[in-house]
C-alpha cells in the first residue's frame, strides 16, 4: 500500500517557518546540527520528496542562503508565525501549502498523506491531539486565505487559531505514536 496516495494528485508547496526567536533553546534552533547538517536542512530534505516547492520563511533577509530553496522574510517584523505563513503563501506557486515549524525533525508520510487528503474540501487542515491542543505549525493552509490573514494582521490579531473559524477548517486527530515532537529546549535536542 502506497502511504502517499494523495500526494500525486496535486502540486503542493511546503513552507518551513524559521522566524522564531529560539528563546527556550538559547541559540538558533534552525541551525542546530542533526545528522551532520543544520536542522533546517534536515526538515527541508524530509519534505522535498513530497512537495514541488519548498519555501523557508525567515524573520529577516539574508539567512539560509546556503540552502537551495526560496527564502522569504517577514514584511513586518514582530507579527509572529501568522506573518510567516502569510509571506510563505504569497510566495507559493500552489494553492495547497503545508506549513511546518523548523524544529520538527521527523514527519510521518502516512499521516501527512492523511492530512493532504482533506485539502480538496477544506481551506485549513490541522491536527489536534486528544487534549484539544492544535498543531497550527504542522498543518495545511490554502492560498485563498491570504486576504483573511492580511485582514487579521491589519487588526493586530496574530493568533493562528483565530483564523480557523473564518475558514473551512478540518480538525484531524493526531496519534503520533512518538514520531511527532518539537525541539524547543537543549534537553529536547539532546
XYZ file of N, CA and C in Angstrom:
570
model
N 0.856 -1.185 0.000
C 0.000 0.000 0.000
C 0.894 1.237 0.000
N 0.635 2.147 -0.925
C 1.409 3.380 -1.001
C 0.934 4.338 0.091
N 1.824 4.702 1.063
C 1.394 5.584 2.135
C 1.140 7.015 1.650
N 1.519 7.326 0.403
C 1.388 8.689 -0.099
C 0.447 8.753 -1.298
N -0.702 8.095 -1.208
C -1.582 8.008 -2.373
C -2.163 9.356 -2.799
N -2.318 10.309 -1.864
C -2.905 11.607 -2.214
C -1.889 12.558 -2.834
N -0.612 12.335 -2.563
C 0.384 13.332 -2.914
C 0.611 13.492 -4.403
N 0.260 12.501 -5.185
C 0.485 12.615 -6.620
C -0.660 13.336 -7.325
N -1.726 13.664 -6.621
C -2.921 14.209 -7.245
C -2.839 15.705 -7.523
N -2.032 16.430 -6.782
C -1.971 17.877 -6.970
C -0.607 18.400 -6.540
N -0.099 19.416 -7.230
C 1.161 20.015 -6.796
C 0.945 20.828 -5.520
N 1.876 20.713 -4.594
C 1.772 21.393 -3.310
C 3.112 22.016 -2.942
N 3.044 23.006 -2.063
C 4.231 23.688 -1.563
C 4.364 23.413 -0.072
N 5.594 23.264 0.393
C 5.883 23.198 1.827
C 6.501 24.526 2.239
N 6.031 25.069 3.341
C 6.545 26.325 3.886
C 7.112 26.025 5.268
N 8.415 26.207 5.412
C 9.076 25.952 6.691
C 9.221 27.275 7.427
N 8.628 27.361 8.605
C 8.726 28.587 9.397
C 9.996 28.558 10.237
N 10.882 29.498 9.956
C 12.169 29.559 10.659
C 12.414 30.966 11.181
N 11.347 31.631 11.619
C 11.487 33.015 12.038
C 11.380 33.240 13.532
N 11.313 32.161 14.304
C 11.148 32.317 15.753
C 12.416 32.815 16.427
N 12.257 33.157 17.708
C 13.385 33.699 18.473
C 14.247 32.631 19.124
N 13.786 31.379 19.147
C 14.523 30.279 19.794
C 14.878 30.614 21.238
N 13.987 31.311 21.935
C 14.315 31.798 23.279
C 14.528 30.664 24.285
N 13.747 29.586 24.200
C 13.929 28.481 25.151
C 15.183 27.678 24.832
N 15.590 27.663 23.561
C 16.793 26.926 23.172
C 18.051 27.734 23.476
N 17.912 29.049 23.510
C 19.019 29.986 23.753
C 20.054 30.010 22.634
N 19.726 29.446 21.499
C 20.549 29.548 20.294
C 19.644 29.289 19.105
N 20.093 29.626 17.897
C 19.260 29.496 16.696
C 18.945 28.021 16.432
N 17.686 27.627 16.683
C 17.268 26.231 16.532
C 17.508 25.695 15.134
N 17.168 26.505 14.144
C 17.187 26.017 12.768
C 18.575 25.599 12.307
N 19.617 26.059 13.011
C 20.985 25.743 12.593
C 21.634 24.664 13.454
N 20.907 24.108 14.402
C 21.456 23.029 15.228
C 21.852 21.844 14.349
N 22.996 21.225 14.641
C 23.416 20.099 13.800
C 22.617 18.825 14.086
N 22.040 18.260 13.028
C 21.317 16.992 13.118
C 21.847 16.100 12.003
N 22.417 14.973 12.362
C 22.986 14.035 11.389
C 23.930 14.749 10.414
N 24.757 15.640 10.962
C 25.796 16.287 10.168
C 25.348 17.459 9.314
N 24.100 17.897 9.469
C 23.600 19.027 8.688
C 22.749 19.907 9.599
N 22.555 21.177 9.239
C 21.674 22.027 10.051
C 20.249 21.465 10.075
N 19.576 21.631 11.209
C 18.220 21.114 11.390
C 17.303 21.551 10.249
N 17.392 22.804 9.827
C 16.516 23.305 8.766
C 16.708 22.520 7.468
N 17.941 22.120 7.209
C 18.209 21.327 6.006
C 17.588 19.943 6.133
N 17.664 19.377 7.325
C 17.050 18.071 7.592
C 15.542 18.127 7.334
N 14.901 19.175 7.852
C 13.452 19.328 7.672
C 13.130 19.486 6.177
N 13.865 20.365 5.494
C 13.614 20.599 4.056
C 13.840 19.328 3.246
N 14.918 18.612 3.547
C 15.213 17.379 2.813
C 14.133 16.321 3.037
N 13.531 16.304 4.239
C 12.436 15.370 4.514
C 11.203 15.688 3.672
N 11.027 16.966 3.324
C 9.824 17.404 2.616
C 9.946 17.336 1.098
N 11.170 17.490 0.571
C 11.338 17.595 -0.880
C 10.785 16.416 -1.672
N 10.779 15.187 -1.167
C 10.192 14.115 -1.990
C 8.689 14.284 -2.219
N 8.018 15.058 -1.382
C 6.561 15.129 -1.429
C 6.018 16.443 -1.984
N 6.846 17.469 -2.036
C 6.360 18.798 -2.416
C 7.132 19.323 -3.620
N 6.411 19.999 -4.539
C 7.030 20.524 -5.756
C 7.828 21.788 -5.472
N 7.545 22.442 -4.359
C 8.240 23.675 -3.985
C 8.438 23.668 -2.478
N 9.607 24.105 -2.031
C 9.872 24.277 -0.602
C 10.294 25.731 -0.396
N 9.616 26.396 0.526
C 9.896 27.790 0.861
C 10.304 27.848 2.325
N 11.320 28.643 2.621
C 11.701 28.895 4.009
C 11.265 30.316 4.336
N 10.473 30.459 5.385
C 10.009 31.765 5.834
C 10.845 32.169 7.045
N 11.642 33.221 6.862
C 12.586 33.653 7.892
C 12.172 35.011 8.456
N 12.728 35.338 9.598
C 12.406 36.600 10.253
C 12.925 37.782 9.456
N 14.152 37.663 8.941
C 14.769 38.773 8.214
C 15.545 38.256 7.020
N 15.846 39.134 6.046
C 16.559 38.699 4.841
C 17.986 38.276 5.155
N 18.537 37.448 4.286
C 19.947 37.092 4.391
C 20.231 35.725 4.966
N 19.328 35.198 5.781
C 19.577 33.885 6.359
C 19.265 32.767 5.385
N 19.881 31.641 5.581
C 19.582 30.405 4.853
C 19.944 30.438 3.372
N 20.788 31.378 2.966
C 21.187 31.446 1.551
C 22.037 30.241 1.154
N 22.531 29.486 2.134
C 23.324 28.290 1.849
C 22.453 27.120 1.393
N 21.133 27.271 1.476
C 20.218 26.199 1.076
C 19.622 26.492 -0.307
N 19.325 25.444 -1.085
C 18.812 25.634 -2.450
C 17.296 25.840 -2.514
N 16.749 26.593 -1.557
C 15.305 26.795 -1.500
C 14.992 28.288 -1.540
N 13.774 28.619 -1.965
C 13.307 30.002 -1.916
C 13.214 30.421 -0.452
N 13.747 31.592 -0.133
C 13.651 32.131 1.226
C 12.885 33.447 1.166
N 11.843 33.563 1.986
C 11.089 34.810 2.106
C 11.278 35.312 3.532
N 11.078 36.597 3.732
C 11.215 37.142 5.088
C 9.991 37.979 5.446
N 9.794 38.136 6.750
C 8.629 38.857 7.252
C 8.606 40.282 6.709
N 7.480 40.667 6.134
C 7.336 42.040 5.640
C 7.291 43.023 6.796
N 6.645 42.620 7.885
C 6.582 43.433 9.093
C 7.072 42.571 10.248
N 8.214 42.909 10.852
C 8.732 42.108 11.958
C 7.821 42.178 13.190
N 7.900 41.140 14.003
C 7.200 41.134 15.271
C 5.761 40.646 15.229
N 5.314 40.143 14.083
C 3.935 39.670 13.981
C 3.821 38.158 14.138
N 4.930 37.494 14.427
C 4.877 36.083 14.754
C 4.646 35.154 13.575
N 4.288 33.904 13.887
C 4.161 32.880 12.850
C 3.085 33.173 11.813
N 2.031 33.908 12.186
C 0.988 34.202 11.200
C 1.555 35.042 10.051
N 2.479 35.963 10.362
C 3.143 36.735 9.317
C 4.004 35.814 8.455
N 4.679 34.852 9.070
C 5.485 33.889 8.311
C 4.640 33.060 7.363
N 3.467 32.646 7.841
C 2.549 31.890 6.989
C 2.103 32.759 5.815
N 1.727 34.015 6.099
C 1.282 34.920 5.045
C 2.361 35.096 3.974
N 3.581 35.376 4.385
C 4.664 35.608 3.414
C 4.957 34.349 2.606
N 4.864 33.186 3.248
C 5.046 31.924 2.534
C 3.946 31.684 1.522
N 2.694 31.924 1.911
C 1.569 31.733 0.994
C 1.677 32.679 -0.199
N 2.089 33.914 0.047
C 2.222 34.880 -1.039
C 3.283 34.450 -2.050
N 4.317 33.756 -1.591
C 5.414 33.325 -2.472
C 5.154 31.965 -3.120
N 4.131 31.273 -2.654
C 3.857 29.918 -3.126
C 3.313 29.916 -4.551
N 3.707 28.899 -5.311
C 3.195 28.692 -6.671
C 1.924 27.851 -6.672
N 1.571 27.271 -5.524
C 0.492 26.285 -5.485
C -0.618 26.689 -4.523
N -1.856 26.279 -4.828
C -2.977 26.593 -3.937
C -2.849 25.925 -2.566
N -2.346 24.696 -2.529
C -2.281 23.935 -1.286
C -0.866 23.996 -0.723
N -0.775 24.359 0.570
C 0.520 24.579 1.213
C 0.564 23.919 2.576
N 1.651 23.212 2.825
C 1.867 22.583 4.121
C 2.828 23.454 4.908
N 2.391 23.913 6.073
C 3.217 24.756 6.932
C 3.767 23.888 8.059
N 5.083 23.975 8.254
C 5.745 23.202 9.302
C 6.785 24.076 9.998
N 6.888 23.925 11.307
C 7.913 24.633 12.067
C 9.273 24.008 11.766
N 10.318 24.823 11.856
C 11.664 24.338 11.524
C 12.226 23.410 12.585
N 11.512 23.223 13.706
C 12.053 22.403 14.801
C 11.370 21.044 14.913
N 10.768 20.587 13.811
C 10.127 19.271 13.788
C 10.970 18.375 12.878
N 11.889 17.603 13.447
C 12.866 16.895 12.622
C 12.349 15.671 11.881
N 11.171 15.163 12.261
C 10.656 13.963 11.598
C 9.217 14.179 11.161
N 8.864 13.535 10.051
C 7.464 13.522 9.626
C 7.050 12.083 9.365
N 5.786 11.820 9.536
C 5.223 10.511 9.228
C 4.517 10.655 7.875
N 5.065 10.060 6.798
C 4.471 10.234 5.468
C 3.009 9.819 5.405
N 2.640 8.774 6.119
C 1.244 8.324 6.109
C 0.308 9.348 6.714
N 0.730 9.967 7.811
C -0.105 10.986 8.451
C -0.172 12.248 7.591
N 0.955 12.608 6.999
C 0.983 13.758 6.084
C 0.010 13.519 4.929
N -0.006 12.312 4.415
C -0.912 11.959 3.327
C -2.367 12.014 3.786
N -2.626 11.532 5.003
C -3.980 11.604 5.556
C -4.451 13.053 5.592
N -3.613 13.956 6.101
C -3.970 15.373 6.163
C -4.219 15.928 4.761
N -3.329 15.602 3.833
C -3.438 16.171 2.482
C -4.708 15.714 1.773
N -5.229 14.551 2.163
C -6.443 14.040 1.539
C -7.666 14.917 1.772
N -7.603 15.780 2.793
C -8.733 16.667 3.099
C -8.615 18.025 2.410
N -7.499 18.295 1.720
C -7.243 19.643 1.197
C -8.127 20.021 0.008
N -8.806 19.054 -0.599
C -9.726 19.393 -1.695
C -10.992 20.055 -1.156
N -11.402 19.686 0.051
C -12.662 20.154 0.607
C -12.515 21.224 1.681
N -11.296 21.404 2.197
C -11.085 22.338 3.306
C -9.946 23.297 2.998
N -10.049 24.521 3.548
C -9.003 25.525 3.364
C -7.871 25.363 4.373
N -8.205 24.811 5.523
C -7.214 24.533 6.569
C -7.431 23.104 7.023
N -6.347 22.363 7.158
C -6.403 21.012 7.723
C -5.367 20.986 8.832
N -5.843 20.848 10.074
C -4.950 20.988 11.227
C -5.089 19.795 12.172
N -3.954 19.241 12.607
C -4.002 18.175 13.604
C -4.437 18.710 14.966
N -5.117 17.861 15.708
C -5.466 18.194 17.084
C -5.239 16.939 17.922
N -4.558 17.117 19.047
C -4.282 15.959 19.910
C -5.429 15.788 20.897
N -5.415 14.675 21.587
C -6.513 14.297 22.473
C -6.893 15.351 23.489
N -5.932 16.136 23.959
C -6.245 17.138 24.973
C -6.699 18.473 24.358
N -7.171 18.426 23.107
C -7.683 19.628 22.470
C -6.614 20.626 22.082
N -5.416 20.136 21.857
C -4.294 21.007 21.506
C -4.085 20.983 19.994
N -4.179 22.151 19.379
C -3.967 22.266 17.934
C -2.479 22.274 17.613
N -2.153 21.846 16.398
C -0.775 21.911 15.898
C -0.780 22.799 14.649
N -0.892 24.127 14.824
C -1.016 25.029 13.681
C 0.245 25.110 12.823
N 1.379 24.654 13.376
C 2.620 24.691 12.610
C 2.997 23.302 12.097
N 1.971 22.507 11.845
C 2.101 21.223 11.153
C 0.760 20.994 10.469
N 0.411 21.925 9.566
C -0.953 21.948 9.026
C -0.950 22.457 7.590
N -2.045 22.185 6.893
C -2.223 22.661 5.514
C -3.051 23.937 5.508
N -2.623 24.897 4.681
C -3.318 26.171 4.511
C -3.429 26.470 3.019
N -4.602 26.910 2.602
C -4.849 27.228 1.201
C -4.457 28.680 0.910
N -3.956 28.925 -0.293
C -3.590 30.298 -0.675
C -4.776 31.250 -0.632
N -5.981 30.718 -0.755
C -7.177 31.547 -0.687
C -7.374 32.259 0.643
N -6.552 31.943 1.633
C -6.648 32.572 2.957
C -5.881 33.888 3.044
N -5.114 34.228 2.010
C -4.209 35.382 2.089
C -4.928 36.651 2.543
N -6.050 37.003 1.913
C -6.740 38.249 2.277
C -7.248 38.218 3.713
N -7.749 37.067 4.166
C -8.232 36.961 5.551
C -7.089 37.115 6.545
N -5.920 36.548 6.204
C -4.764 36.684 7.101
C -4.293 38.135 7.130
N -4.222 38.772 5.965
C -3.833 40.190 5.929
C -4.774 41.023 6.795
N -6.077 40.759 6.658
C -7.072 41.493 7.438
C -6.855 41.284 8.937
N -6.587 40.043 9.332
C -6.317 39.775 10.751
C -5.112 40.567 11.231
N -4.027 40.526 10.486
C -2.804 41.214 10.900
C -3.004 42.728 10.916
N -3.782 43.237 9.960
C -4.101 44.674 9.960
C -4.823 45.085 11.231
N -5.588 44.147 11.791
C -6.340 44.427 13.025
C -5.590 43.944 14.269
N -4.261 43.705 14.096
C -3.399 43.295 15.232
C -3.806 41.953 15.830
N -4.483 41.135 15.056
C -4.830 39.780 15.522
C -3.767 38.834 14.991
N -3.041 38.193 15.881
C -1.862 37.409 15.489
C -1.966 35.930 15.805
N -3.014 35.509 16.475
C -3.135 34.097 16.855
C -3.652 33.292 15.674
N -2.899 32.279 15.286
C -3.278 31.456 14.137
C -4.652 30.822 14.341
N -4.934 30.372 15.559
C -6.203 29.663 15.785
C -7.409 30.575 15.589
N -7.225 31.902 15.624
C -8.337 32.816 15.356
C -8.748 32.785 13.882
N -7.864 32.253 13.037
C -8.175 32.114 11.616
C -9.142 30.942 11.369
N -9.092 29.928 12.215
C -9.830 28.689 11.957
C -11.339 28.881 11.787
N -12.010 29.680 12.651
C -13.450 29.861 12.452
C -13.788 30.694 11.208
N -12.790 31.358 10.620
C -13.012 32.201 9.443
C -12.828 31.419 8.142
N -12.582 30.110 8.248
C -12.281 29.294 7.064
C -12.970 27.944 7.191
N -13.017 27.223 6.075
C -13.456 25.827 6.124
C -12.294 25.036 6.706
N -12.433 24.625 7.967
C -11.329 24.015 8.696
C -11.674 22.590 9.085
N -10.738 21.693 8.816
C -10.875 20.278 9.202
C -9.893 20.002 10.327
N -10.392 19.478 11.433
C -9.552 19.104 12.570
C -9.340 17.594 12.507
N -8.089 17.173 12.473
C -7.776 15.752 12.313
C -7.074 15.246 13.573
N -7.632 14.223 14.220
C -6.989 13.691 15.428
C -5.565 13.228 15.131
N -4.680 13.497 16.080
C -3.278 13.111 15.927
C -2.931 12.083 16.986
N -2.535 10.907 16.514
C -1.952 9.901 17.400
C -0.563 9.663 16.849
N 0.408 10.375 17.386
C 1.722 10.428 16.748
C 2.571 9.186 16.985
N 2.166 8.343 17.933
C 2.975 7.155 18.235
C 4.450 7.514 18.449
N 4.682 8.715 18.962
C 6.044 9.103 19.327
C 6.858 9.772 18.240
N 6.407 9.804 16.978
C 7.246 10.416 15.941
C 7.183 11.934 15.978
N 6.081 12.511 16.486
C 5.915 13.965 16.434
C 6.475 14.612 17.688
N 7.458 15.482 17.494
C 7.983 16.265 18.612
C 8.676 17.502 18.074
N 8.758 18.509 18.957
C 9.455 19.755 18.631
C 10.740 19.816 19.433
N 11.749 20.455 18.865
C 12.991 20.712 19.587
C 12.919 22.133 20.136
N 12.459 22.257 21.379
C 12.295 23.587 21.976
C 13.396 23.948 22.952
N 13.981 22.930 23.596
C 14.986 23.191 24.632
C 16.234 22.353 24.354
N 17.290 22.642 25.093
C 18.518 21.846 24.962
C 18.256 20.386 25.307
N 17.387 20.128 26.283
C 17.056 18.735 26.639
C 16.379 18.023 25.478
N 15.453 18.715 24.792
C 14.804 18.123 23.610
C 15.858 17.761 22.560
N 16.788 18.675 22.349
C 17.815 18.475 21.331
C 18.697 17.276 21.671
N 19.080 17.169 22.950
C 19.940 16.049 23.371
C 19.210 14.739 23.171
